[in-house]
Coordinates of C-alpha atoms in Angstrom, one line a residue:
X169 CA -34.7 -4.3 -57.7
X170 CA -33.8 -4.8 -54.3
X171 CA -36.2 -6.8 -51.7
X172 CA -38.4 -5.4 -49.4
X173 CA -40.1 -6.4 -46.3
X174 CA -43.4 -7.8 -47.1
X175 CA -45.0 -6.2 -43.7
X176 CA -43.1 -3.4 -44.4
X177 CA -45.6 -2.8 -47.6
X178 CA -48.5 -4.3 -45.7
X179 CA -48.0 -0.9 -43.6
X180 CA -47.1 1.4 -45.9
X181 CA -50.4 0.3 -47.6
X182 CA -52.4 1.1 -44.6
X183 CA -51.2 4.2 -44.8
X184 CA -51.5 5.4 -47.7
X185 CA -54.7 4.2 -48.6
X186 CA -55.8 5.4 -45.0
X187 CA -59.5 6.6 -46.2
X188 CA -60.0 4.1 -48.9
X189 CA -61.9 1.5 -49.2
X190 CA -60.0 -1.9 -48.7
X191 CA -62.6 -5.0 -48.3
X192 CA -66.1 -5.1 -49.2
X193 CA -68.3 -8.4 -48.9
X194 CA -70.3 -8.7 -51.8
X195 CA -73.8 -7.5 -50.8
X196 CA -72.5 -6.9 -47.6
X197 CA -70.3 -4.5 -45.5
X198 CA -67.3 -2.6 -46.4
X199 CA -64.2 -2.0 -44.1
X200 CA -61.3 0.9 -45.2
X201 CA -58.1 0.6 -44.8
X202 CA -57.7 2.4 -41.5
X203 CA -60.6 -0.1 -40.3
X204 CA -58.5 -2.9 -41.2
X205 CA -55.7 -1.6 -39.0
X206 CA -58.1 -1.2 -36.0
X207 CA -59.1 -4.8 -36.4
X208 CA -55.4 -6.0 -37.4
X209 CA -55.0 -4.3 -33.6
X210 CA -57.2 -6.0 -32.0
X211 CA -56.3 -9.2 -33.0
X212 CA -52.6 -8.3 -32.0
X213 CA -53.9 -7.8 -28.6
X214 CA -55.7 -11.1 -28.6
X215 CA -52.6 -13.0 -30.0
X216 CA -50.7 -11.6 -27.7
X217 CA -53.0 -12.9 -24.3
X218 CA -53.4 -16.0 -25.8
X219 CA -49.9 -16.8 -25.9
X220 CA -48.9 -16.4 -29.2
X221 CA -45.2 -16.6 -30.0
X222 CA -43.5 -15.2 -33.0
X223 CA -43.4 -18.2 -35.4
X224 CA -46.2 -19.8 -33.9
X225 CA -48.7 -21.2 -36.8
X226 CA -52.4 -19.5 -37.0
X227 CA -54.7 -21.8 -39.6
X228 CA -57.7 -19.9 -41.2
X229 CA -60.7 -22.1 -43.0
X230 CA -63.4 -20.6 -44.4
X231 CA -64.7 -19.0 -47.4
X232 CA -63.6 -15.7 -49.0
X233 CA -64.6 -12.6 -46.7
X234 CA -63.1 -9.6 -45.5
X235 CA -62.4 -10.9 -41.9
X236 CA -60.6 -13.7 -43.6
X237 CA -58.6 -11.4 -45.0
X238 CA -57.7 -9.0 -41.9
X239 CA -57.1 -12.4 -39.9
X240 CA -54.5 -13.3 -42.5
X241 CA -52.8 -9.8 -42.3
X242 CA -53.1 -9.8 -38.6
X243 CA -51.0 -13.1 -38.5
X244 CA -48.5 -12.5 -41.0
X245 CA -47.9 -9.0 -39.3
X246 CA -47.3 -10.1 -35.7
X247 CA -44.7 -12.7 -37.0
X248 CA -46.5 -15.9 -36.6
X249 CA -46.7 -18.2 -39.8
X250 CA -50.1 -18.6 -41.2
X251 CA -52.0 -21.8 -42.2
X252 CA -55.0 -21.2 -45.0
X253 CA -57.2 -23.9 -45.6
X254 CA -59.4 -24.6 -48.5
X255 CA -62.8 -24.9 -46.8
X256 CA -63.9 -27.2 -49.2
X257 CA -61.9 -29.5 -47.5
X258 CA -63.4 -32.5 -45.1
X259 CA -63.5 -32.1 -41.2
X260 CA -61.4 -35.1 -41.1
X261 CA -58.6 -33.5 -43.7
X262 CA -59.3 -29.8 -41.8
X263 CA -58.5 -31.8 -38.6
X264 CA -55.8 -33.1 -40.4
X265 CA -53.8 -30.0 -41.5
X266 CA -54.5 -28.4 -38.0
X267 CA -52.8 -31.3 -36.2
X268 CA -50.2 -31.4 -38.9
X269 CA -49.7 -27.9 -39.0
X270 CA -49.2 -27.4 -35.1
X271 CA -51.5 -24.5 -35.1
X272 CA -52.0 -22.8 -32.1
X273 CA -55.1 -21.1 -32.8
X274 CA -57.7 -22.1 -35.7
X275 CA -59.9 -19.2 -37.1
X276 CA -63.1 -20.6 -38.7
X277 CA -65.9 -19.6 -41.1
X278 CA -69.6 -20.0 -40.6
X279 CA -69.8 -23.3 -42.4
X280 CA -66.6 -24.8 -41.3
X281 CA -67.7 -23.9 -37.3
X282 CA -70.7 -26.4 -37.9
X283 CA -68.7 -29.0 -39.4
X284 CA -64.9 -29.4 -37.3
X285 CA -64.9 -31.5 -33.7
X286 CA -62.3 -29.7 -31.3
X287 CA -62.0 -32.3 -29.8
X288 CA -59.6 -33.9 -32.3
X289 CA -57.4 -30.9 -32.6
X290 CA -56.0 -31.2 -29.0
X291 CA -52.8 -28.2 -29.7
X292 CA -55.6 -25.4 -30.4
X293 CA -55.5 -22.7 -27.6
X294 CA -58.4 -21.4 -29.3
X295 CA -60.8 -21.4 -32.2
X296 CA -62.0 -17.9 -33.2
X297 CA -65.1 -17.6 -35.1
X298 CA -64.3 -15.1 -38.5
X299 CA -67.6 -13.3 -38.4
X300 CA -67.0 -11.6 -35.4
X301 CA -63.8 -12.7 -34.2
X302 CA -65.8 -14.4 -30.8
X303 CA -64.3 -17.2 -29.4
X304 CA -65.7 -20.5 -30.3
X305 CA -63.5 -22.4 -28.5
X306 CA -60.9 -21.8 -25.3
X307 CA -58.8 -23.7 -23.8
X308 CA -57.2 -20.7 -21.8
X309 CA -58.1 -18.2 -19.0
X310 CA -55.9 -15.3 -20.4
X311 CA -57.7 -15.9 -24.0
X312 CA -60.7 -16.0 -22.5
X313 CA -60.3 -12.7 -20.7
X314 CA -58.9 -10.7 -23.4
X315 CA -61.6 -11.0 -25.9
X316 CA -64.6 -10.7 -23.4
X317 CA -62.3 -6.9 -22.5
X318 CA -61.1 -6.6 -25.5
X319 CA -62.4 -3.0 -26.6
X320 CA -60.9 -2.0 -22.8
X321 CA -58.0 -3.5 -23.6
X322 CA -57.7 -1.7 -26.8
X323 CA -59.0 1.7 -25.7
X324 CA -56.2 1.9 -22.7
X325 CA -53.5 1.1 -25.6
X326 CA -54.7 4.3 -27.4
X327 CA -56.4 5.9 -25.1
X328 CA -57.4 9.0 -27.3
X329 CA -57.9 7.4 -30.6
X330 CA -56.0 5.5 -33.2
X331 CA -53.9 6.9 -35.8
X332 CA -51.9 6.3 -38.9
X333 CA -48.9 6.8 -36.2
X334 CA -50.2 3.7 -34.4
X335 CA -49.6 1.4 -37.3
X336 CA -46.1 -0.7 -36.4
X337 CA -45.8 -4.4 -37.9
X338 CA -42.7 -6.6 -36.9
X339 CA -40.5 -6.6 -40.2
X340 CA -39.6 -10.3 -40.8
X341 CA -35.8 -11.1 -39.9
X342 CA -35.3 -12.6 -44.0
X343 CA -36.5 -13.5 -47.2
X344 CA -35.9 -16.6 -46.2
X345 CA -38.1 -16.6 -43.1
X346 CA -41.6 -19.0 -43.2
X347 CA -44.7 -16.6 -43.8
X348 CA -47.3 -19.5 -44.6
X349 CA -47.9 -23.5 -44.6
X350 CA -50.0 -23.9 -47.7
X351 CA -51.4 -27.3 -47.9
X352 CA -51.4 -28.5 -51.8
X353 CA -55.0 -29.6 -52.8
X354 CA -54.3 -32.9 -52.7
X355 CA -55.6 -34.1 -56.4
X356 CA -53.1 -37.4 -55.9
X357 CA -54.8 -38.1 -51.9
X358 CA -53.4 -36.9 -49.1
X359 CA -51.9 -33.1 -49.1
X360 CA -48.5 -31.6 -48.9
X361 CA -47.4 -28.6 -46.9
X362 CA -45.8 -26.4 -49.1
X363 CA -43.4 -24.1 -46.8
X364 CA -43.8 -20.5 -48.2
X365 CA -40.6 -17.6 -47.6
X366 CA -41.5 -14.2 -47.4
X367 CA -39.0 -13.7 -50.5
X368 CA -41.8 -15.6 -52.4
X369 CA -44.9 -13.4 -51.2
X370 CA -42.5 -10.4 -52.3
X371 CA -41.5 -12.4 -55.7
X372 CA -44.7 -12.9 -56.2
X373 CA -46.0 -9.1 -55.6
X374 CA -43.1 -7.9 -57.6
X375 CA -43.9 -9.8 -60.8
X376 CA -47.5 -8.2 -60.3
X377 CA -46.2 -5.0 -60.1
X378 CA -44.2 -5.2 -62.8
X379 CA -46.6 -6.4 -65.2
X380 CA -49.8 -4.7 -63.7
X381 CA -49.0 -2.4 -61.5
X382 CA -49.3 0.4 -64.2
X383 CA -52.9 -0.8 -65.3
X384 CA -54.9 -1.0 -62.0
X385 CA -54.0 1.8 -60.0
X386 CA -55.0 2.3 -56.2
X387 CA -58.8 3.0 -55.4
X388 CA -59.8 0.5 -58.2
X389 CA -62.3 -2.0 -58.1
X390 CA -61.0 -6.5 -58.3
X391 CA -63.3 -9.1 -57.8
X392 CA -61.7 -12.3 -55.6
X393 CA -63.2 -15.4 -56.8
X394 CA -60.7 -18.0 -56.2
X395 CA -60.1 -19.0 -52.5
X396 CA -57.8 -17.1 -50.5
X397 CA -56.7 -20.4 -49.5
X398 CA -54.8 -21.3 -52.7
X399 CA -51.9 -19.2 -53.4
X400 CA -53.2 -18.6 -57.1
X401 CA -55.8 -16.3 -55.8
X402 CA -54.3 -15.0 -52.3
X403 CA -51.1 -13.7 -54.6
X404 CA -53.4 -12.2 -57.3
X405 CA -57.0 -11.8 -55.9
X406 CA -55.6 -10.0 -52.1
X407 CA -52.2 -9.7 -51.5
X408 CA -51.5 -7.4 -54.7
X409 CA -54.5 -5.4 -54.9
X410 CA -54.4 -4.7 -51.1
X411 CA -50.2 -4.1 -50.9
X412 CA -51.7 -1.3 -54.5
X413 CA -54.7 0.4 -52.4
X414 CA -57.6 -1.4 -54.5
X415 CA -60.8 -1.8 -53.4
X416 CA -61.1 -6.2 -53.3
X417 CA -65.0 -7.3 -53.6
X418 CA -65.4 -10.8 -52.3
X419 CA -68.2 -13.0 -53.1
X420 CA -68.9 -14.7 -49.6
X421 CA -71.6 -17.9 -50.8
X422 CA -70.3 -20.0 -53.4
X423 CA -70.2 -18.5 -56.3
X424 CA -72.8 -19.8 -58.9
X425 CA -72.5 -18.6 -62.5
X426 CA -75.6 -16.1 -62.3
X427 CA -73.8 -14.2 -59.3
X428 CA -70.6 -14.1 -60.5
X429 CA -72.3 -12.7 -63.5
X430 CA -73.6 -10.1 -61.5
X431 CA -70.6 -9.0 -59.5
X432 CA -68.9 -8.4 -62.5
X433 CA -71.1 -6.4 -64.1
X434 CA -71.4 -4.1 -60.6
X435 CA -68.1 -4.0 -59.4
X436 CA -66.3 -3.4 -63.0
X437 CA -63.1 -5.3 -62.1
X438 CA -59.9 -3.5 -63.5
X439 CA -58.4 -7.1 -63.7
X440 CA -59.5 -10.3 -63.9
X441 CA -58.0 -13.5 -62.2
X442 CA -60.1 -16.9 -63.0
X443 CA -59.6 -20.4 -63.8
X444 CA -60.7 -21.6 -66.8
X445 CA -64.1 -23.1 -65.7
X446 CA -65.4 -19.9 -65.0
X447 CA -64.5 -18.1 -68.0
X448 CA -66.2 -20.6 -70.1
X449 CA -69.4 -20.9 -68.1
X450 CA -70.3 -17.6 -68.2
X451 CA -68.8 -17.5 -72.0
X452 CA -70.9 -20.9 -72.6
X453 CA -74.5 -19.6 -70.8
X454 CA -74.3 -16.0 -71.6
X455 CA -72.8 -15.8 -75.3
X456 CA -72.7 -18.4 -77.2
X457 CA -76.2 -18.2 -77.0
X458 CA -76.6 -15.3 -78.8
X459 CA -74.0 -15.7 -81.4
X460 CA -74.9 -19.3 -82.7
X461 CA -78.3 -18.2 -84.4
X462 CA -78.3 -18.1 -88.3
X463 CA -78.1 -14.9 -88.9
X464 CA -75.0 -14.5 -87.4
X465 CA -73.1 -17.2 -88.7
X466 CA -74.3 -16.0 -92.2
X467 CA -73.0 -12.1 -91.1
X468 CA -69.4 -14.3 -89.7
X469 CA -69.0 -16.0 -93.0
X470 CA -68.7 -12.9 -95.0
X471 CA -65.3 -11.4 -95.4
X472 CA -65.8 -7.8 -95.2
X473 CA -68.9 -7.7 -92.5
X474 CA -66.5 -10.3 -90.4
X475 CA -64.0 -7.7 -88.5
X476 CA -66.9 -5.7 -87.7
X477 CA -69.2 -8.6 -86.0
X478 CA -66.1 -10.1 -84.5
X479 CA -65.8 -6.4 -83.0
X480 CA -69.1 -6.2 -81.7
X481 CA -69.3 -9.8 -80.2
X482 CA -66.5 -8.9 -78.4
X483 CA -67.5 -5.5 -76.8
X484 CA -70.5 -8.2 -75.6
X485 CA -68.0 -10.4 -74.3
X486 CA -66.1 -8.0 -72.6
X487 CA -69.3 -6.6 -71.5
X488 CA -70.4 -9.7 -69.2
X489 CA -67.5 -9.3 -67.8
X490 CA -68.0 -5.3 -66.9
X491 CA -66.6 -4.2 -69.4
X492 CA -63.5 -2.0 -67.5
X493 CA -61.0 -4.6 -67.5
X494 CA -57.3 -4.4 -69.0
X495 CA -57.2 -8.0 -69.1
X496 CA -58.4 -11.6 -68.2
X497 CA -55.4 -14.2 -66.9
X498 CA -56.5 -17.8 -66.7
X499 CA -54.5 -20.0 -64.8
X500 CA -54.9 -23.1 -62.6
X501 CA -56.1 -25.7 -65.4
X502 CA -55.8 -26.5 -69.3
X503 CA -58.3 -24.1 -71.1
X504 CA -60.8 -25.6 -73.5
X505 CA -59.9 -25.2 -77.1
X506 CA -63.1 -24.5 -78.7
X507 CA -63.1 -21.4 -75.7
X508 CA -59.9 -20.1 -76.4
X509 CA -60.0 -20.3 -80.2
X510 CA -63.5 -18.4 -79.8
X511 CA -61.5 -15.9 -78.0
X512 CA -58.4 -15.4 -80.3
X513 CA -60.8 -15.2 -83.5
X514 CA -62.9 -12.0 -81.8
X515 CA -59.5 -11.0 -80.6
X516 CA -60.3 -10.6 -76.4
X517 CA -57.9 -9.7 -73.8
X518 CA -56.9 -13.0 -72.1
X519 CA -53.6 -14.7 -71.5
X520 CA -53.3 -17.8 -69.9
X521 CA -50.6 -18.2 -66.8
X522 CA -49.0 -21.4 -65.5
X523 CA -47.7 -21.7 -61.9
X524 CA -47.5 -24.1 -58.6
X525 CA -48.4 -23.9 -55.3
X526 CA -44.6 -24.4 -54.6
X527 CA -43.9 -21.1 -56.5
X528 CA -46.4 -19.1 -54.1
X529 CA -48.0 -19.3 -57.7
X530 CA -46.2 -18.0 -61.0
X531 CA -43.8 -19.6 -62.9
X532 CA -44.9 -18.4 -66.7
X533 CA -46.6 -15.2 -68.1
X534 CA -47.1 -13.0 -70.9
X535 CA -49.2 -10.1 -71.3
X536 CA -52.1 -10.6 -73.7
X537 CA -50.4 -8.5 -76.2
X538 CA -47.7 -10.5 -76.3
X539 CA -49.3 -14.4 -75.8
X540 CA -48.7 -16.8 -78.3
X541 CA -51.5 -19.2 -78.5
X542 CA -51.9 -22.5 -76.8
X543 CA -48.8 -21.6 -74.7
X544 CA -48.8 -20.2 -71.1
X545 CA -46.3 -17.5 -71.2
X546 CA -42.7 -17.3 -70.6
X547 CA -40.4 -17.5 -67.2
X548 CA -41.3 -14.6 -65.3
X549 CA -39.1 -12.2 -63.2
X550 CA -37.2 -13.6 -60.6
X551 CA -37.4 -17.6 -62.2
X552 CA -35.6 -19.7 -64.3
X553 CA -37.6 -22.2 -66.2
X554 CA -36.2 -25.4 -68.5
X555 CA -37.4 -28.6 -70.0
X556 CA -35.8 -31.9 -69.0
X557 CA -35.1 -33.2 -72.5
X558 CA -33.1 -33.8 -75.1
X559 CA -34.8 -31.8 -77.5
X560 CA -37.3 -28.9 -75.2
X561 CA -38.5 -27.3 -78.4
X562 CA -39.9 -30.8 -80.3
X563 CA -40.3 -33.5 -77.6
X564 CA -41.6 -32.9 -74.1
X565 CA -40.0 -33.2 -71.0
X566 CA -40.6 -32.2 -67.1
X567 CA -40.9 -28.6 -66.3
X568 CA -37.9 -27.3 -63.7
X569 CA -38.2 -24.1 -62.1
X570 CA -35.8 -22.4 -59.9
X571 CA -35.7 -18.8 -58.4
X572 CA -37.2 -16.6 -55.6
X573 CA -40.6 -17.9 -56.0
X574 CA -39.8 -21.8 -55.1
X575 CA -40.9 -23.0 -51.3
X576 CA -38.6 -23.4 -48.8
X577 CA -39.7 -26.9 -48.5
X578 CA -42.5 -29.5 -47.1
X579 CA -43.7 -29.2 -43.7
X580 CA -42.0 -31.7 -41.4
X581 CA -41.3 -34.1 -44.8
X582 CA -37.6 -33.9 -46.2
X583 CA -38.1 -36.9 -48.5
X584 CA -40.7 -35.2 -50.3
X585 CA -38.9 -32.5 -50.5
X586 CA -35.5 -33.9 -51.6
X587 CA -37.8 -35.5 -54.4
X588 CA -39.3 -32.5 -55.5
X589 CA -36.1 -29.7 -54.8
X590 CA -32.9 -31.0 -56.5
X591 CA -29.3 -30.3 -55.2
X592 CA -29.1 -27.8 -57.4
X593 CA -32.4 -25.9 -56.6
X594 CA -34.7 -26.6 -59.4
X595 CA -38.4 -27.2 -58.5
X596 CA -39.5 -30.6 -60.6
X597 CA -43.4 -29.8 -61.2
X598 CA -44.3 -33.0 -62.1
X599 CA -45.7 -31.2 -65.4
X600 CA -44.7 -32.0 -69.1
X601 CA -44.2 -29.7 -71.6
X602 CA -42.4 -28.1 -74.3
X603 CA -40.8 -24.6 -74.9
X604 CA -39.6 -22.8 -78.0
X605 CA -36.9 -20.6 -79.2
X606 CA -38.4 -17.7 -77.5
X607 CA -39.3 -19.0 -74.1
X608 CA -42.7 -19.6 -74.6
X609 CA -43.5 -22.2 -72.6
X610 CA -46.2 -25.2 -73.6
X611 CA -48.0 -27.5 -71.4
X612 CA -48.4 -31.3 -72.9
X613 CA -50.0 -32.7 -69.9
X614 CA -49.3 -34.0 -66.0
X615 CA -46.5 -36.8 -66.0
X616 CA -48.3 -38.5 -63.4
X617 CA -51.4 -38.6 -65.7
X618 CA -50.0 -39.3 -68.3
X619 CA -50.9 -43.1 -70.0
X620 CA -48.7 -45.3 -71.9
X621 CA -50.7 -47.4 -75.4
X622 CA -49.7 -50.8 -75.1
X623 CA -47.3 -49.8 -78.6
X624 CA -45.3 -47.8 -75.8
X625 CA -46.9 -44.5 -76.8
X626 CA -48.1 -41.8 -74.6
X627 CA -51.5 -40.5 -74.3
X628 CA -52.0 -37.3 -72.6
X629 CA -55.8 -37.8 -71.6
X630 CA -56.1 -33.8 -71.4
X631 CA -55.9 -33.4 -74.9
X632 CA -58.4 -35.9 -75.4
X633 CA -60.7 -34.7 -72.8
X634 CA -60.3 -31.3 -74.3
X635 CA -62.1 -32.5 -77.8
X636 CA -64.1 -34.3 -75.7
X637 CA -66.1 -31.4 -73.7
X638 CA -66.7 -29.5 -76.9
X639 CA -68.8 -31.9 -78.2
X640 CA -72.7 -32.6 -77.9
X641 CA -74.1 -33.0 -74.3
X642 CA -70.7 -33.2 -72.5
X643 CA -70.7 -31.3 -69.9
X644 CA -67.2 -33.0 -68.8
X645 CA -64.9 -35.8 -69.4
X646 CA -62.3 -38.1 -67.7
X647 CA -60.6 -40.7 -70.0
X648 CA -59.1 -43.7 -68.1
X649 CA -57.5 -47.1 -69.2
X650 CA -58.6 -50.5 -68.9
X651 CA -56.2 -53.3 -69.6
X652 CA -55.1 -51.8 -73.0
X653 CA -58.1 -49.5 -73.9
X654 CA -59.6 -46.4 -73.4
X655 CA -62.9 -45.5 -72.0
X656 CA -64.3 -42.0 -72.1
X657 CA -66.1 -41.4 -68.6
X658 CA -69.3 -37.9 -69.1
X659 CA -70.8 -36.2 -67.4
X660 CA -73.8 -35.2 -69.8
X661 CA -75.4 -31.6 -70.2
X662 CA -78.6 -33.1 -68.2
X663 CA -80.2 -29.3 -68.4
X664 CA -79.4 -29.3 -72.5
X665 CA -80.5 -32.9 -72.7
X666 CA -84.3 -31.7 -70.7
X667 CA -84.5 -28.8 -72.9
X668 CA -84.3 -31.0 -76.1
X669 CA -86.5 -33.8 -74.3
X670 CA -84.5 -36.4 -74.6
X671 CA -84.6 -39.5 -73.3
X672 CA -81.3 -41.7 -71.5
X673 CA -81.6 -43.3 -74.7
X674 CA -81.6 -40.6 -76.9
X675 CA -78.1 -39.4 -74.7
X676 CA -76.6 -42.4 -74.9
X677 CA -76.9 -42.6 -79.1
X678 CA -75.8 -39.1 -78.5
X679 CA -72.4 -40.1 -76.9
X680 CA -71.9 -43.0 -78.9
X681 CA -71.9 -40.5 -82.0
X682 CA -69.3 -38.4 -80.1
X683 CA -66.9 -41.2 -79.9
X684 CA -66.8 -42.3 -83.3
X685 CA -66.7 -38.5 -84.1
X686 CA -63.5 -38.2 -81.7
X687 CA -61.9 -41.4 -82.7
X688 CA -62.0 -40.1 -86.1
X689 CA -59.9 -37.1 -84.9
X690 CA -57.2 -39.4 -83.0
X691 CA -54.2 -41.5 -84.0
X692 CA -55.2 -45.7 -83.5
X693 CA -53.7 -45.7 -79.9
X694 CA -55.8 -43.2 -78.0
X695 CA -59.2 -44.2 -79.6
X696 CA -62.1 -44.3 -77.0
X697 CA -62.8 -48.0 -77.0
X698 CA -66.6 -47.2 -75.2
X699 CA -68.2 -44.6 -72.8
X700 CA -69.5 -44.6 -69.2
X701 CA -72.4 -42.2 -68.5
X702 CA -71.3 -40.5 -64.9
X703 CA -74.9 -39.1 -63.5
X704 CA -72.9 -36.7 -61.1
X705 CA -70.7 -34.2 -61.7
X706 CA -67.3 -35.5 -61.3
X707 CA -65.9 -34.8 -57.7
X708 CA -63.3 -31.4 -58.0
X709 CA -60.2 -30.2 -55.9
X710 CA -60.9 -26.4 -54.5
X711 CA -58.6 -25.4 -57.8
X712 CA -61.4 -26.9 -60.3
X713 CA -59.1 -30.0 -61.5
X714 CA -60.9 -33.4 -61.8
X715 CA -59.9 -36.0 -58.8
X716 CA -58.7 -38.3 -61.4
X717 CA -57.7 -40.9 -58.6
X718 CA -61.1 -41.2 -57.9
X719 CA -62.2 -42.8 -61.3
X720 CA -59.5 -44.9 -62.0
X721 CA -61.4 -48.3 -60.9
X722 CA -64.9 -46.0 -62.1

């Protein structure tokens, strides 16, 4: 299929879905398409008075909302290159990226407007606040003057009212011209900024077409979750569903389990897009609960009654999650085994995705239909994927990718890149893994993670982990080495450990049962030598992944 222009569709969109509704905040108001395209309009005319050139760099921070969203498509439609940030992210790294990024203008979310000093971004003509699109900060006249007349402005450019007609977005000149900066969330210290073509925003939409486009259908209802800021949710949570006329919910405060829990049961997502952590929380609080009583594990434990339970624990399952959804994809982390062989057993919808930031995210796929268990799919449309070994189908080796998905490159850093982009185009992931006659591709673990026994063997601390968090009181693991052994730092279930009324002792006789119970499960080199009680939860990047870097002197 040949390539179109990505603002080509963003209008088209428009369009088409003219009445529909496009962006709804969670609780909150709801703009339609054509109210996206008077906004987009506005902030055209703003760009445009502020002196904004084509290929200047726009950064956004803040959570998920719709405004974030019409900001993004304002940029990326007047032909300037847009920066998301994960607000998550410290003032100091914020300040960072913004410097970094040479961003002309720095749009900024409630929270984020309370926390950033202008002072240390000296290139910003201006920082707008999301909200309501005021200025914050300006460090221009002319910026200044167009949004205090900006409904004047507006008005004399369509001065009897605006139409469909109205709606012209500059095509990009290539494929291979920069749409977005997206810095990498920075889980080994400081970030990266990944260099995104449009030919990968199109790659990317394609795939999703392709492999969903004939299960949601325009004027359905998708929850985003993940931040727009990370390409795994901006390519699957917004950019699809708003190029396919769906109606995108977003849940504006950070999302605890209870009101993502809600959402979904309100909304009725026709797709689902999460990372693992999610999926399991909701799957841990709201049904394991009502499964693991003796009455049903007698009922699961006889043959002929076992189809029919399984059936109707998964109607609950699906339930939680509203119950109108062709299928969950989990991506962004390793899933938990006890999870995901729950969810094979009462035979659920999921499939499990693999992707990088420099792939403006997918790499792997397969539909749920198709998923072979424990893998993450197979190369998806548009990418070639192989193993860097000798043997790809019995001993690991680094994941390559190459195709329209990979980056253009790091932002102002050619070593990096000539690291990570070989001469002849394949994208090293840093990633281990394994893949089998038919493609499917299997994940054994970061390289950069990875530990070596003091026998020369490697330990993929993952896997370990993975045992680890299904066991009593762990609410989650990291496994580090000391000198030549292994100690298993948890974070205990402190609200499991309250209900029960135990004591620190009682955890602690707790854990040290857990490790003898994993040791016995593990070959003599990766045997958890002792274990660290960690009272905190263990600091996260935006995409859910343990800082590791953090605990390696814990």
């Amino acid at each position: 299929m040949e390539m179109e222009s990505f603002n080509a569709l963003i209008e088209k969109s428009i369009v088409n879905n003219w009445d529909r509704d496009a962006l709804t905040d969670f609780k909150g108001a709801t703009l339609q398409y054509h109210d996206v395209a008077r906004k987009i309009e506005k902030l055209h005319i703003m760009f445009e008075n502020s002196g904004v050139k084509e290929g200047d760099k726009i950064a956004l921070c803040g959570r998920n909302s719709a405004c974030w969203a019409v900001a993004f498509l304002a940029t990326l439609t007047y032909g300037a290159v847009a920066v998301p940030i994960l607000h998550e992210f410290t003032a100091e790294q914020i300040h960072n990226i913004v410097n970094h990024s040479d961003a002309k203008l720095l749009f900024v979310g409630d929270v984020v407007a309370t926390v950033i000093d202008a002072t240390k971004m000296p290139g910003l003509e201006g920082i707008v606040y999301i909200p309501d699109y005021s200025l914050v900060v300006s460090r221009t006249e002319k910026l200044t003057y167009a949004r205090e007349h900006l409904n004047e402005m507006f008005g004399k450019k369509f001065p009897k009212y605006f139409r469909k007609e109205h709606v012209h977005y500059r095509r990009e000149q290539s494929g291979e011209e920069m749409a977005l900066i997206n810095y990498t969330s920075g889980t080994t210290g400081f970030s990266k900024g990944v260099m995104i073509p449009y030919r990968a925003l199109w790659s990317n939409y394609d795939f999703a077409m392709n492999v969903i486009g004939k299960k949601v259908n325009a004027g359905d209802n998708v929850i985003s979750i993940l931040p727009m800021a990370h390409m795994y949710g901006m390519s699957f949570e917004f950019m699809f569903e708003f190029l396919h006329g769906c109606h995108i919910y977003y849940l504006t405060r950070v999302p605890s389990p209870a009101i993502i829990a809600q959402a979904f049961s309100e909304v009725k997502p026709a797709v689902i897009i999460a990372v693992p952590l999610v999926i399991e929380k909701i799957i841990r609080k709201k049904v394991f609960p009502k499964i693991q009583n003796n009455r049903m594990r007698l009922l699961l434990n006889m043959p002929l009654l076992n189809r029919k339970v399984n059936q109707k624990i998964c109607d609950q399952v699906k339930n939680a999650f509203g119950g109108q959804f062709y299928e969950i994809i989990i991506g962004g982390a390793a899933f938990n085994q006890e999870v995901e062989q729950f969810l094979r057993r009462i035979e659920f919808p999921y499939t499990v995705g693999y992707g990088a930031t420099e792939c403006a995210p997918i790499i792997c796929y397969a539909d749920y239909q198709e998923f072979v268990p424990g893998s993450c799919g197979k190369p998806v449309v548009h990418m070639e994927v192989k193993i860097n070994s000798a043997d790809p189908e019995n001993v690991p080796g680094e994941i390559l990718a190459r195709g329209m998905n990979v980056m253009l490159g790091y932002y102002k850093n050619d070593e990096a890149t000539r690291n990570t982009i070989d001469k002849d185009g394949w994208y090293h992931t840093g990633d281990l893994g394994t893949m089998d006659a038919d493609g499917n591709v299997f994940i054994k673990g970061r390289s950069k993670n990875m530990l070596l026994s003091a026998n020369g063997q490697n330990i993929y601390p993952e896997e370990i982990e993975d045992k680890f968090n299904s066991m009593a009181l762990v609410s989650e693991s990291v496994v580090i080495q000391r000198g030549d052994k292994l100690v298993g730092l948890v974070h205990p279930d402190y609200d499991e450990a309250k209900n029960l009324h135990l004591t620190n002792e009682d955890i602690e006789a707790v854990m040290e049962q857990n490790r003898q119970e994993l040791n016995e499960q593990m070959p003599a080199y990766s045997k958890i030598s002792a274990i660290k009680i960690h009272e905190e939860e263990f600091e996260k990047t935006p995409k859910k992944s343990i800082k590791r870097y953090l605990y390696q002197d814990a």
